Amino acid sequence: MKKLKIKYLTLVLAFLASGMGYSQNIDLSNTRILKLEEALQLGIQNNKQLKMATTDVAIANENLSQSKIARAPYIGLNAGYNYIGNPKIYEGFYEESITMDYFNNQSSGNILGSMPIYNGGAINNKIEQQQLISNMKESVVKMTEAEVKLAIVQQYFTLEKLYRQIEVTKQNIINTDLRIKQLQSRVSNGQNLKSDLLRTELQQSRFKVSVFQDANNIKLVSNYLDILIGLPTDTVLKPEVSGAMIPTETINLEESLSEAYKNRVEIKQSEIGVQLSESSLSLTRSGFKPNVNANFMLNTQYPAQWPNYPNILNYWAAGVSLNWDISSFYNLKHRVNANKFEIEKSNTALENTKDQIDKEVKTVFVRFVESRENIITFKKDVELSLSNYKIVKSRYDNDFALISDMVDAELQVNGAKISLINANLDLIIQYYSLQYAMGKL
């Protein structure tokens, strides 16, 4: 059985060695140092999703300006020319014809003008509706900017986690290297079994595989962050994080909810949605009212009438026109009812948005408090694991403990250190997530 175990460990080490050889080719030295403020600024300037949202605002503003033109007077110019052939007058059913000497050239021209005086408020309602759409697009820009910032923060500190994990694991590799050298000497002197050496080498292989995986993840996360902030997608990034970035301020749940209700763009969007529904109802109701326009026309014709008046005729006209679609009194009934239901739906959506934000703020707040408590716990875990490691190492050096005990103790220290690193960075991520939930990011 001992021989079988040794063979099994040898095969595992051979399998992991291929991964180790490739991991040694991972180069993270050629990286770009990036501060969080720089990353956020680059995201605001270069993020494609944010640029599209900004373009939507420009389109909405142009549509708003176009809708205001409906208030301006209409001016039209019409002109025409005809060549008229000499007409024939037939007797009977095309039996005999007489050709008349007719005036062959005919021309006319007129200038038309119209100015809306009253249209039931339709123009003002359309302008108001387009203004609300423009406001909606502006709120989308703000919401997109906040989402981009949160995504940048999350990926930024995820990168820092991976770099810190590599640092801890590489130190463990150095420690196991020293122990392997000691064990090689002890095995050759018969003080330890070869299985002890193989177990330590297996532990080191796992550490190296962990470094290899973390290095690959750094490249993947860097690629995603490059896309978010508009850098070349092959740029490997390295965050610059200091202890001062760990939040220390006290945050109250009630204040967080109050800030969220006041600042969250989603609530403002839902409120605009209600106003849009109300505007649609007003626009529909304007169909019940008449349209009154002031009109002006300047006309010229040549000839005025042939053959009696082969002269130019000019005249102008000014007046008022009234147009009232009486059928709208019954045609628009169902559309008005549909608009009322739409208003009711928009109000329900507003309340639902508030409920979702309430849930989100409370969830993030709990995670924020939880992250802060986790740091205390994991600090204690690091202290305990280090104390345990010292005890086990002392016993192992005096031949009172097995190599498996040393492996377990080192794994506990490694896990505790990484957990503490992640807890500190998770606290920063949760802080920014809470700022986002409060509408302050």
Short mmCIF file of C-alpha atoms in Angstrom, two decimals:
data_model
loop_
_atom_site.label_atom_id
_atom_site.label_comp_id
_atom_site.label_asym_id
_atom_site.label_seq_id
_atom_site.Cartn_x
_atom_site.Cartn_y
_atom_site.Cartn_z
CA MET A 1 0.00 0.00 0.00
CA LYS A 2 2.86 2.41 0.78
CA LYS A 3 4.36 1.80 -2.66
CA LEU A 4 0.98 2.43 -4.32
CA LYS A 5 0.56 5.71 -2.42
CA ILE A 6 4.04 6.84 -3.44
CA LYS A 7 3.30 6.02 -7.10
CA TYR A 8 0.01 7.90 -6.90
CA LEU A 9 1.68 10.98 -5.44
CA THR A 10 4.37 10.80 -8.13
CA LEU A 11 1.71 10.77 -10.89
CA VAL A 12 -0.12 13.72 -9.36
CA LEU A 13 3.10 15.69 -9.13
CA ALA A 14 3.92 14.89 -12.75
CA PHE A 15 0.47 16.12 -13.83
CA LEU A 16 0.78 19.35 -11.85
CA ALA A 17 4.33 19.92 -13.04
CA SER A 18 3.05 20.60 -16.57
CA GLY A 19 0.81 23.34 -15.16
CA MET A 20 3.73 24.71 -13.14
CA GLY A 21 5.97 24.89 -16.16
CA TYR A 22 3.39 26.93 -18.02
CA SER A 23 2.67 29.13 -15.01
CA GLN A 24 6.29 30.15 -14.86
CA ASN A 25 5.80 31.76 -18.28
CA ILE A 26 3.12 34.10 -16.90
CA ASP A 27 4.59 37.60 -16.89
CA LEU A 28 2.81 40.27 -14.87
CA SER A 29 5.73 42.65 -14.68
CA ASN A 30 4.71 44.70 -17.73
CA THR A 31 1.59 46.19 -16.20
CA ARG A 32 0.02 49.63 -16.12
CA ILE A 33 -0.37 51.11 -12.64
CA LEU A 34 -3.87 52.55 -12.35
CA LYS A 35 -5.41 54.67 -9.62
CA LEU A 36 -9.11 54.36 -8.88
CA GLU A 37 -9.77 58.05 -9.65
CA GLU A 38 -8.05 57.68 -13.02
CA ALA A 39 -10.05 54.57 -13.84
CA LEU A 40 -13.34 56.31 -13.02
CA GLN A 41 -12.38 59.36 -15.10
CA LEU A 42 -11.40 57.20 -18.07
CA GLY A 43 -14.68 55.32 -17.76
CA ILE A 44 -16.70 58.55 -17.89
CA GLN A 45 -14.75 59.73 -20.94
CA ASN A 46 -14.48 56.52 -22.97
CA ASN A 47 -17.17 54.03 -21.99
CA LYS A 48 -19.14 53.13 -25.12
CA GLN A 49 -22.39 52.44 -23.31
CA LEU A 50 -22.20 55.88 -21.72
CA LYS A 51 -21.43 57.49 -25.08
CA MET A 52 -24.54 55.88 -26.60
CA ALA A 53 -26.68 57.18 -23.75
CA THR A 54 -25.23 60.67 -24.22
CA THR A 55 -26.01 60.50 -27.94
CA ASP A 56 -29.61 59.61 -27.10
CA VAL A 57 -29.83 62.85 -25.11
CA ALA A 58 -28.59 64.85 -28.12
CA ILE A 59 -31.20 63.14 -30.34
CA ALA A 60 -33.97 63.86 -27.80
CA ASN A 61 -32.97 67.53 -27.62
CA GLU A 62 -33.08 67.82 -31.41
CA ASN A 63 -36.53 66.24 -31.42
CA LEU A 64 -37.59 68.76 -28.74
CA SER A 65 -36.42 71.66 -30.91
CA GLN A 66 -38.27 70.13 -33.86
CA SER A 67 -41.51 69.89 -31.88
CA LYS A 68 -41.30 73.60 -31.00
CA ILE A 69 -41.31 74.51 -34.70
CA ALA A 70 -45.03 73.59 -34.78
CA ARG A 71 -45.68 77.00 -33.17
CA ALA A 72 -44.12 78.80 -36.14
CA PRO A 73 -46.24 79.90 -39.12
CA TYR A 74 -46.45 77.77 -42.24
CA ILE A 75 -45.31 79.45 -45.45
CA GLY A 76 -45.63 77.79 -48.83
CA LEU A 77 -44.87 78.78 -52.42
CA ASN A 78 -46.69 77.17 -55.34
CA ALA A 79 -46.10 77.88 -59.04
CA GLY A 80 -47.12 76.17 -62.24
CA TYR A 81 -46.96 76.41 -66.03
CA ASN A 82 -49.00 74.56 -68.66
CA TYR A 83 -48.91 74.53 -72.46
CA ILE A 84 -52.46 73.98 -73.73
CA GLY A 85 -52.99 72.64 -77.22
CA ASN A 86 -55.78 74.01 -79.38
CA PRO A 87 -59.00 72.27 -78.34
CA LYS A 88 -61.42 70.57 -80.76
CA ILE A 89 -65.19 70.64 -80.48
CA TYR A 90 -66.91 67.53 -81.86
CA GLU A 91 -70.45 67.30 -83.07
CA GLY A 92 -72.30 64.14 -82.28
CA PHE A 93 -70.27 61.14 -81.38
CA TYR A 94 -66.94 62.20 -82.91
CA GLU A 95 -68.59 62.89 -86.28
CA GLU A 96 -67.28 66.38 -87.11
CA SER A 97 -64.82 68.64 -85.31
CA ILE A 98 -64.00 72.30 -85.24
CA THR A 99 -60.50 73.41 -84.08
CA MET A 100 -60.43 76.51 -81.93
CA ASP A 101 -57.61 79.01 -81.75
CA TYR A 102 -56.94 78.81 -78.02
CA PHE A 103 -54.51 80.64 -75.74
CA ASN A 104 -51.71 78.10 -75.44
CA ASN A 105 -49.70 79.37 -72.44
CA GLN A 106 -51.06 79.28 -68.91
CA SER A 107 -49.21 80.06 -65.66
CA SER A 108 -50.10 80.62 -62.02
CA GLY A 109 -48.41 81.22 -58.71
CA ASN A 110 -49.40 81.78 -55.11
CA ILE A 111 -47.91 82.28 -51.69
CA LEU A 112 -49.72 80.64 -48.78
CA GLY A 113 -49.33 81.38 -45.10
CA SER A 114 -50.97 79.82 -42.07
CA MET A 115 -50.53 80.50 -38.36
CA PRO A 116 -51.99 78.25 -35.64
CA ILE A 117 -54.08 80.26 -33.19
CA TYR A 118 -55.70 77.52 -31.13
CA ASN A 119 -55.42 73.76 -31.43
CA GLY A 120 -56.75 72.47 -28.14
CA GLY A 121 -53.29 72.46 -26.55
CA ALA A 122 -51.97 69.71 -28.85
CA ILE A 123 -48.77 71.57 -29.75
CA ASN A 124 -47.96 72.46 -26.13
CA ASN A 125 -48.69 68.88 -25.04
CA LYS A 126 -46.39 67.47 -27.72
CA ILE A 127 -43.61 69.87 -26.70
CA GLU A 128 -44.10 68.95 -23.04
CA GLN A 129 -44.04 65.27 -23.91
CA GLN A 130 -40.82 65.63 -25.88
CA GLN A 131 -39.29 67.60 -22.99
CA LEU A 132 -40.13 64.73 -20.65
CA ILE A 133 -38.53 62.26 -23.07
CA SER A 134 -35.41 64.43 -23.09
CA ASN A 135 -35.40 64.46 -19.27
CA MET A 136 -35.80 60.69 -19.31
CA LYS A 137 -32.77 60.29 -21.58
CA GLU A 138 -30.72 62.57 -19.30
CA SER A 139 -31.64 60.40 -16.32
CA VAL A 140 -30.54 57.33 -18.29
CA VAL A 141 -27.12 58.97 -18.75
CA LYS A 142 -26.84 59.52 -14.98
CA MET A 143 -27.93 55.97 -14.22
CA THR A 144 -25.55 54.52 -16.83
CA GLU A 145 -22.69 56.58 -15.42
CA ALA A 146 -23.39 55.26 -11.91
CA GLU A 147 -23.57 51.67 -13.20
CA VAL A 148 -20.29 52.07 -15.10
CA LYS A 149 -18.60 53.51 -11.99
CA LEU A 150 -19.82 50.61 -9.84
CA ALA A 151 -18.63 48.05 -12.40
CA ILE A 152 -15.21 49.75 -12.54
CA VAL A 153 -14.92 49.73 -8.73
CA GLN A 154 -15.87 46.05 -8.50
CA GLN A 155 -13.39 44.96 -11.17
CA TYR A 156 -10.69 47.27 -9.81
CA PHE A 157 -10.73 45.73 -6.33
CA THR A 158 -11.22 42.23 -7.72
CA LEU A 159 -7.90 42.77 -9.48
CA GLU A 160 -6.33 43.84 -6.18
CA LYS A 161 -7.62 40.64 -4.55
CA LEU A 162 -5.90 38.53 -7.18
CA TYR A 163 -2.57 40.37 -6.84
CA ARG A 164 -2.68 40.05 -3.03
CA GLN A 165 -3.50 36.35 -3.25
CA ILE A 166 -0.51 35.81 -5.53
CA GLU A 167 1.76 37.63 -3.05
CA VAL A 168 0.64 35.41 -0.17
CA THR A 169 0.85 32.22 -2.22
CA LYS A 170 4.30 33.07 -3.60
CA GLN A 171 5.58 33.47 -0.04
CA ASN A 172 4.23 30.01 0.71
CA ILE A 173 6.08 28.67 -2.34
CA ILE A 174 9.32 30.13 -0.96
CA ASN A 175 8.67 28.49 2.42
CA THR A 176 7.93 25.11 0.87
CA ASP A 177 11.08 25.38 -1.24
CA LEU A 178 13.12 25.62 1.96
CA ARG A 179 11.29 22.69 3.52
CA ILE A 180 11.74 20.57 0.38
CA LYS A 181 15.48 21.11 0.53
CA GLN A 182 15.47 20.12 4.20
CA LEU A 183 13.34 17.05 3.51
CA GLN A 184 15.56 15.95 0.64
CA SER A 185 18.48 15.88 3.04
CA ARG A 186 16.45 14.16 5.77
CA VAL A 187 15.11 11.54 3.35
CA SER A 188 18.61 10.74 2.10
CA ASN A 189 19.68 10.31 5.77
CA GLY A 190 16.67 8.12 6.53
CA GLN A 191 15.13 10.62 8.97
CA ASN A 192 11.93 11.07 6.92
CA LEU A 193 9.93 8.95 4.54
CA LYS A 194 9.92 9.78 0.86
CA SER A 195 6.14 10.23 1.11
CA ASP A 196 6.77 13.26 3.36
CA LEU A 197 8.84 14.84 0.59
CA LEU A 198 6.23 14.00 -2.03
CA ARG A 199 3.45 15.45 0.11
CA THR A 200 5.37 18.73 0.48
CA GLU A 201 6.10 18.85 -3.24
CA LEU A 202 2.42 18.24 -3.90
CA GLN A 203 1.54 21.14 -1.61
CA GLN A 204 3.97 23.38 -3.49
CA SER A 205 2.47 22.28 -6.81
CA ARG A 206 -0.93 23.32 -5.63
CA PHE A 207 0.42 26.73 -4.64
CA LYS A 208 1.97 27.17 -8.08
CA VAL A 209 -1.26 26.14 -9.81
CA SER A 210 -3.08 28.70 -7.67
CA VAL A 211 -0.65 31.41 -8.80
CA PHE A 212 -1.12 30.30 -12.40
CA GLN A 213 -4.90 30.53 -12.13
CA ASP A 214 -4.81 33.91 -10.39
CA ALA A 215 -2.46 35.29 -13.05
CA ASN A 216 -4.85 34.19 -15.79
CA ASN A 217 -7.76 35.74 -13.90
CA ILE A 218 -5.80 39.00 -13.66
CA LYS A 219 -5.58 39.10 -17.45
CA LEU A 220 -9.29 38.34 -17.83
CA VAL A 221 -10.37 40.97 -15.30
CA SER A 222 -7.95 43.48 -16.83
CA ASN A 223 -9.49 42.83 -20.23
CA TYR A 224 -12.99 43.56 -18.90
CA LEU A 225 -11.76 46.68 -17.10
CA ASP A 226 -9.95 47.82 -20.28
CA ILE A 227 -13.26 47.64 -22.14
CA LEU A 228 -15.06 49.57 -19.40
CA ILE A 229 -12.57 52.45 -19.39
CA GLY A 230 -11.59 52.48 -23.06
CA LEU A 231 -7.98 51.25 -22.89
CA PRO A 232 -6.42 48.78 -25.37
CA THR A 233 -7.86 45.38 -24.45
CA ASP A 234 -4.44 43.74 -24.03
CA THR A 235 -3.38 46.18 -21.26
CA VAL A 236 -2.71 44.34 -18.00
CA LEU A 237 -3.66 46.63 -15.13
CA LYS A 238 -2.39 46.82 -11.56
CA PRO A 239 -4.42 48.77 -8.99
CA GLU A 240 -2.83 51.18 -6.57
CA VAL A 241 -4.64 50.56 -3.28
CA SER A 242 -3.78 51.99 0.12
CA GLY A 243 -5.12 51.34 3.59
CA ALA A 244 -6.66 54.82 3.59
CA MET A 245 -9.23 53.57 1.08
CA ILE A 246 -10.85 51.31 3.70
CA PRO A 247 -14.00 53.15 4.86
CA THR A 248 -14.22 54.05 8.54
CA GLU A 249 -17.33 56.25 8.59
CA THR A 250 -20.49 55.11 10.35
CA ILE A 251 -23.51 54.73 8.07
CA ASN A 252 -27.08 54.57 9.33
CA LEU A 253 -29.74 52.47 7.57
CA GLU A 254 -32.51 55.08 7.88
CA GLU A 255 -30.25 57.78 6.46
CA SER A 256 -29.24 55.45 3.64
CA LEU A 257 -32.89 54.85 2.70
CA SER A 258 -33.64 58.57 2.88
CA GLU A 259 -30.69 59.37 0.59
CA ALA A 260 -31.74 56.65 -1.84
CA TYR A 261 -35.33 57.96 -2.11
CA LYS A 262 -33.95 61.44 -2.71
CA ASN A 263 -31.14 60.62 -5.14
CA ARG A 264 -31.85 57.43 -7.05
CA VAL A 265 -32.34 58.09 -10.75
CA GLU A 266 -34.73 55.15 -11.08
CA ILE A 267 -37.29 56.96 -8.91
CA LYS A 268 -36.94 60.10 -11.01
CA GLN A 269 -37.36 58.00 -14.15
CA SER A 270 -40.55 56.45 -12.79
CA GLU A 271 -41.87 59.90 -11.88
CA ILE A 272 -41.17 61.06 -15.43
CA GLY A 273 -43.00 57.95 -16.63
CA VAL A 274 -46.09 59.08 -14.70
CA GLN A 275 -45.81 62.57 -16.21
CA LEU A 276 -45.47 61.08 -19.71
CA SER A 277 -48.66 59.06 -19.20
CA GLU A 278 -50.49 62.16 -17.99
CA SER A 279 -49.17 64.11 -20.98
CA SER A 280 -50.46 61.42 -23.35
CA LEU A 281 -53.92 61.74 -21.78
CA SER A 282 -53.84 65.54 -22.24
CA LEU A 283 -52.74 65.10 -25.85
CA THR A 284 -55.58 62.66 -26.52
CA ARG A 285 -58.14 65.00 -24.95
CA SER A 286 -56.95 67.85 -27.17
CA GLY A 287 -58.52 65.90 -30.02
CA PHE A 288 -61.96 66.86 -28.67
CA LYS A 289 -61.25 70.55 -29.26
CA PRO A 290 -61.33 72.57 -32.50
CA ASN A 291 -58.35 73.93 -34.41
CA VAL A 292 -58.29 77.60 -35.36
CA ASN A 293 -55.76 78.95 -37.87
CA ALA A 294 -55.09 82.38 -39.39
CA ASN A 295 -54.57 82.14 -43.16
CA PHE A 296 -53.11 84.41 -45.84
CA MET A 297 -52.81 83.94 -49.59
CA LEU A 298 -51.34 85.98 -52.47
CA ASN A 299 -52.32 84.66 -55.92
CA THR A 300 -51.45 85.52 -59.53
CA GLN A 301 -52.78 83.93 -62.77
CA TYR A 302 -52.13 84.48 -66.47
CA PRO A 303 -54.42 84.58 -68.32
CA ALA A 304 -57.17 85.31 -65.87
CA GLN A 305 -59.76 83.76 -68.17
CA TRP A 306 -59.63 82.93 -71.87
CA PRO A 307 -60.85 84.15 -74.21
CA ASN A 308 -62.60 86.96 -72.34
CA TYR A 309 -59.77 88.14 -70.00
CA PRO A 310 -56.34 87.40 -71.44
CA ASN A 311 -54.70 89.46 -68.70
CA ILE A 312 -52.86 88.87 -65.42
CA LEU A 313 -55.06 88.50 -62.35
CA ASN A 314 -53.60 89.24 -58.90
CA TYR A 315 -55.43 89.03 -55.62
CA TRP A 316 -54.76 88.44 -51.94
CA ALA A 317 -56.87 86.93 -49.20
CA ALA A 318 -56.67 86.78 -45.43
CA GLY A 319 -58.96 85.05 -42.99
CA VAL A 320 -59.53 82.56 -40.23
CA SER A 321 -60.33 78.86 -40.59
CA LEU A 322 -62.00 76.53 -38.11
CA ASN A 323 -61.58 72.77 -38.18
CA TRP A 324 -63.45 70.59 -35.69
CA ASP A 325 -63.50 66.81 -35.90
CA ILE A 326 -66.93 66.07 -34.42
CA SER A 327 -66.38 62.33 -34.74
CA SER A 328 -63.61 62.56 -32.10
CA PHE A 329 -66.29 62.73 -29.41
CA TYR A 330 -66.86 59.00 -29.80
CA ASN A 331 -63.67 57.94 -31.65
CA LEU A 332 -61.32 58.93 -28.79
CA LYS A 333 -63.31 57.45 -25.91
CA HIS A 334 -61.35 54.18 -25.68
CA ARG A 335 -58.01 55.90 -26.19
CA VAL A 336 -58.77 58.17 -23.21
CA ASN A 337 -59.59 55.11 -21.08
CA ALA A 338 -56.35 53.43 -22.20
CA ASN A 339 -54.38 56.55 -21.20
CA LYS A 340 -56.00 56.49 -17.76
CA PHE A 341 -54.98 52.86 -17.30
CA GLU A 342 -51.47 53.81 -18.41
CA ILE A 343 -51.32 56.47 -15.69
CA GLU A 344 -52.44 53.91 -13.11
CA LYS A 345 -49.77 51.48 -14.36
CA SER A 346 -47.06 54.19 -14.19
CA ASN A 347 -47.99 55.01 -10.59
CA THR A 348 -47.79 51.32 -9.70
CA ALA A 349 -44.39 51.11 -11.41
CA LEU A 350 -43.22 54.08 -9.31
CA GLU A 351 -44.23 52.32 -6.08
CA ASN A 352 -42.61 49.09 -7.27
CA THR A 353 -39.37 50.98 -8.00
CA LYS A 354 -39.35 52.35 -4.47
CA ASP A 355 -39.88 48.84 -3.08
CA GLN A 356 -36.99 47.48 -5.16
CA ILE A 357 -34.70 50.29 -4.02
CA ASP A 358 -35.73 49.69 -0.39
CA LYS A 359 -34.80 46.02 -0.80
CA GLU A 360 -31.51 46.84 -2.56
CA VAL A 361 -30.40 49.40 0.04
CA LYS A 362 -31.18 47.06 2.95
CA THR A 363 -29.39 44.15 1.28
CA VAL A 364 -26.25 46.17 0.51
CA PHE A 365 -26.30 47.75 3.97
CA VAL A 366 -26.39 44.30 5.62
CA ARG A 367 -23.52 43.14 3.40
CA PHE A 368 -21.55 46.28 4.30
CA VAL A 369 -21.97 45.69 8.04
CA GLU A 370 -21.24 42.01 7.52
CA SER A 371 -17.97 42.81 5.70
CA ARG A 372 -16.87 45.04 8.56
CA GLU A 373 -17.54 42.26 11.09
CA ASN A 374 -15.78 39.71 8.87
CA ILE A 375 -12.54 41.71 9.08
CA ILE A 376 -12.53 41.35 12.87
CA THR A 377 -13.16 37.61 12.59
CA PHE A 378 -10.51 36.99 9.93
CA LYS A 379 -7.90 39.01 11.83
CA LYS A 380 -8.46 36.65 14.74
CA ASP A 381 -8.25 33.68 12.36
CA VAL A 382 -4.85 34.86 11.09
CA GLU A 383 -3.54 35.21 14.64
CA LEU A 384 -4.83 31.75 15.62
CA SER A 385 -3.55 30.06 12.47
CA LEU A 386 -0.09 31.61 12.92
CA SER A 387 0.01 30.50 16.56
CA ASN A 388 -1.04 27.00 15.53
CA TYR A 389 1.61 26.97 12.78
CA LYS A 390 4.36 27.89 15.25
CA ILE A 391 3.29 25.11 17.60
CA VAL A 392 3.06 22.50 14.84
CA LYS A 393 6.41 23.59 13.36
CA SER A 394 8.07 23.29 16.76
CA ARG A 395 6.60 19.80 17.22
CA TYR A 396 7.62 18.84 13.68
CA ASP A 397 11.21 20.06 14.17
CA ASN A 398 11.37 17.91 17.28
CA ASP A 399 9.85 14.89 15.48
CA PHE A 400 6.56 15.06 17.44
CA ALA A 401 4.38 15.94 14.44
CA LEU A 402 3.89 14.53 10.95
CA ILE A 403 4.49 16.38 7.69
CA SER A 404 0.72 16.21 7.08
CA ASP A 405 0.25 18.31 10.21
CA MET A 406 2.64 20.92 8.80
CA VAL A 407 0.81 20.93 5.46
CA ASP A 408 -2.53 21.45 7.18
CA ALA A 409 -1.13 24.23 9.37
CA GLU A 410 0.34 26.07 6.38
CA LEU A 411 -2.90 25.74 4.44
CA GLN A 412 -4.77 27.22 7.39
CA VAL A 413 -2.39 30.21 7.51
CA ASN A 414 -2.65 30.67 3.75
CA GLY A 415 -6.44 30.51 3.80
CA ALA A 416 -6.72 32.88 6.78
CA LYS A 417 -4.45 35.50 5.19
CA ILE A 418 -6.30 35.39 1.87
CA SER A 419 -9.65 35.59 3.67
CA LEU A 420 -8.48 38.69 5.56
CA ILE A 421 -7.27 40.32 2.35
CA ASN A 422 -10.58 39.59 0.63
CA ALA A 423 -12.55 40.84 3.63
CA ASN A 424 -10.78 44.22 3.58
CA LEU A 425 -11.32 44.61 -0.16
CA ASP A 426 -14.91 43.36 0.10
CA LEU A 427 -15.57 46.12 2.64
CA ILE A 428 -14.42 48.72 0.09
CA ILE A 429 -16.56 47.14 -2.64
CA GLN A 430 -19.61 47.02 -0.37
CA TYR A 431 -19.03 50.65 0.62
CA TYR A 432 -19.14 51.75 -3.01
CA SER A 433 -22.11 49.45 -3.63
CA LEU A 434 -23.90 51.21 -0.77
CA GLN A 435 -22.99 54.60 -2.25
CA TYR A 436 -24.49 53.42 -5.52
CA ALA A 437 -27.63 52.18 -3.77
CA MET A 438 -27.95 55.59 -2.09
CA GLY A 439 -27.61 57.35 -5.45
CA LYS A 440 -24.37 59.07 -4.45
CA LEU A 441 -21.86 57.27 -6.67
#
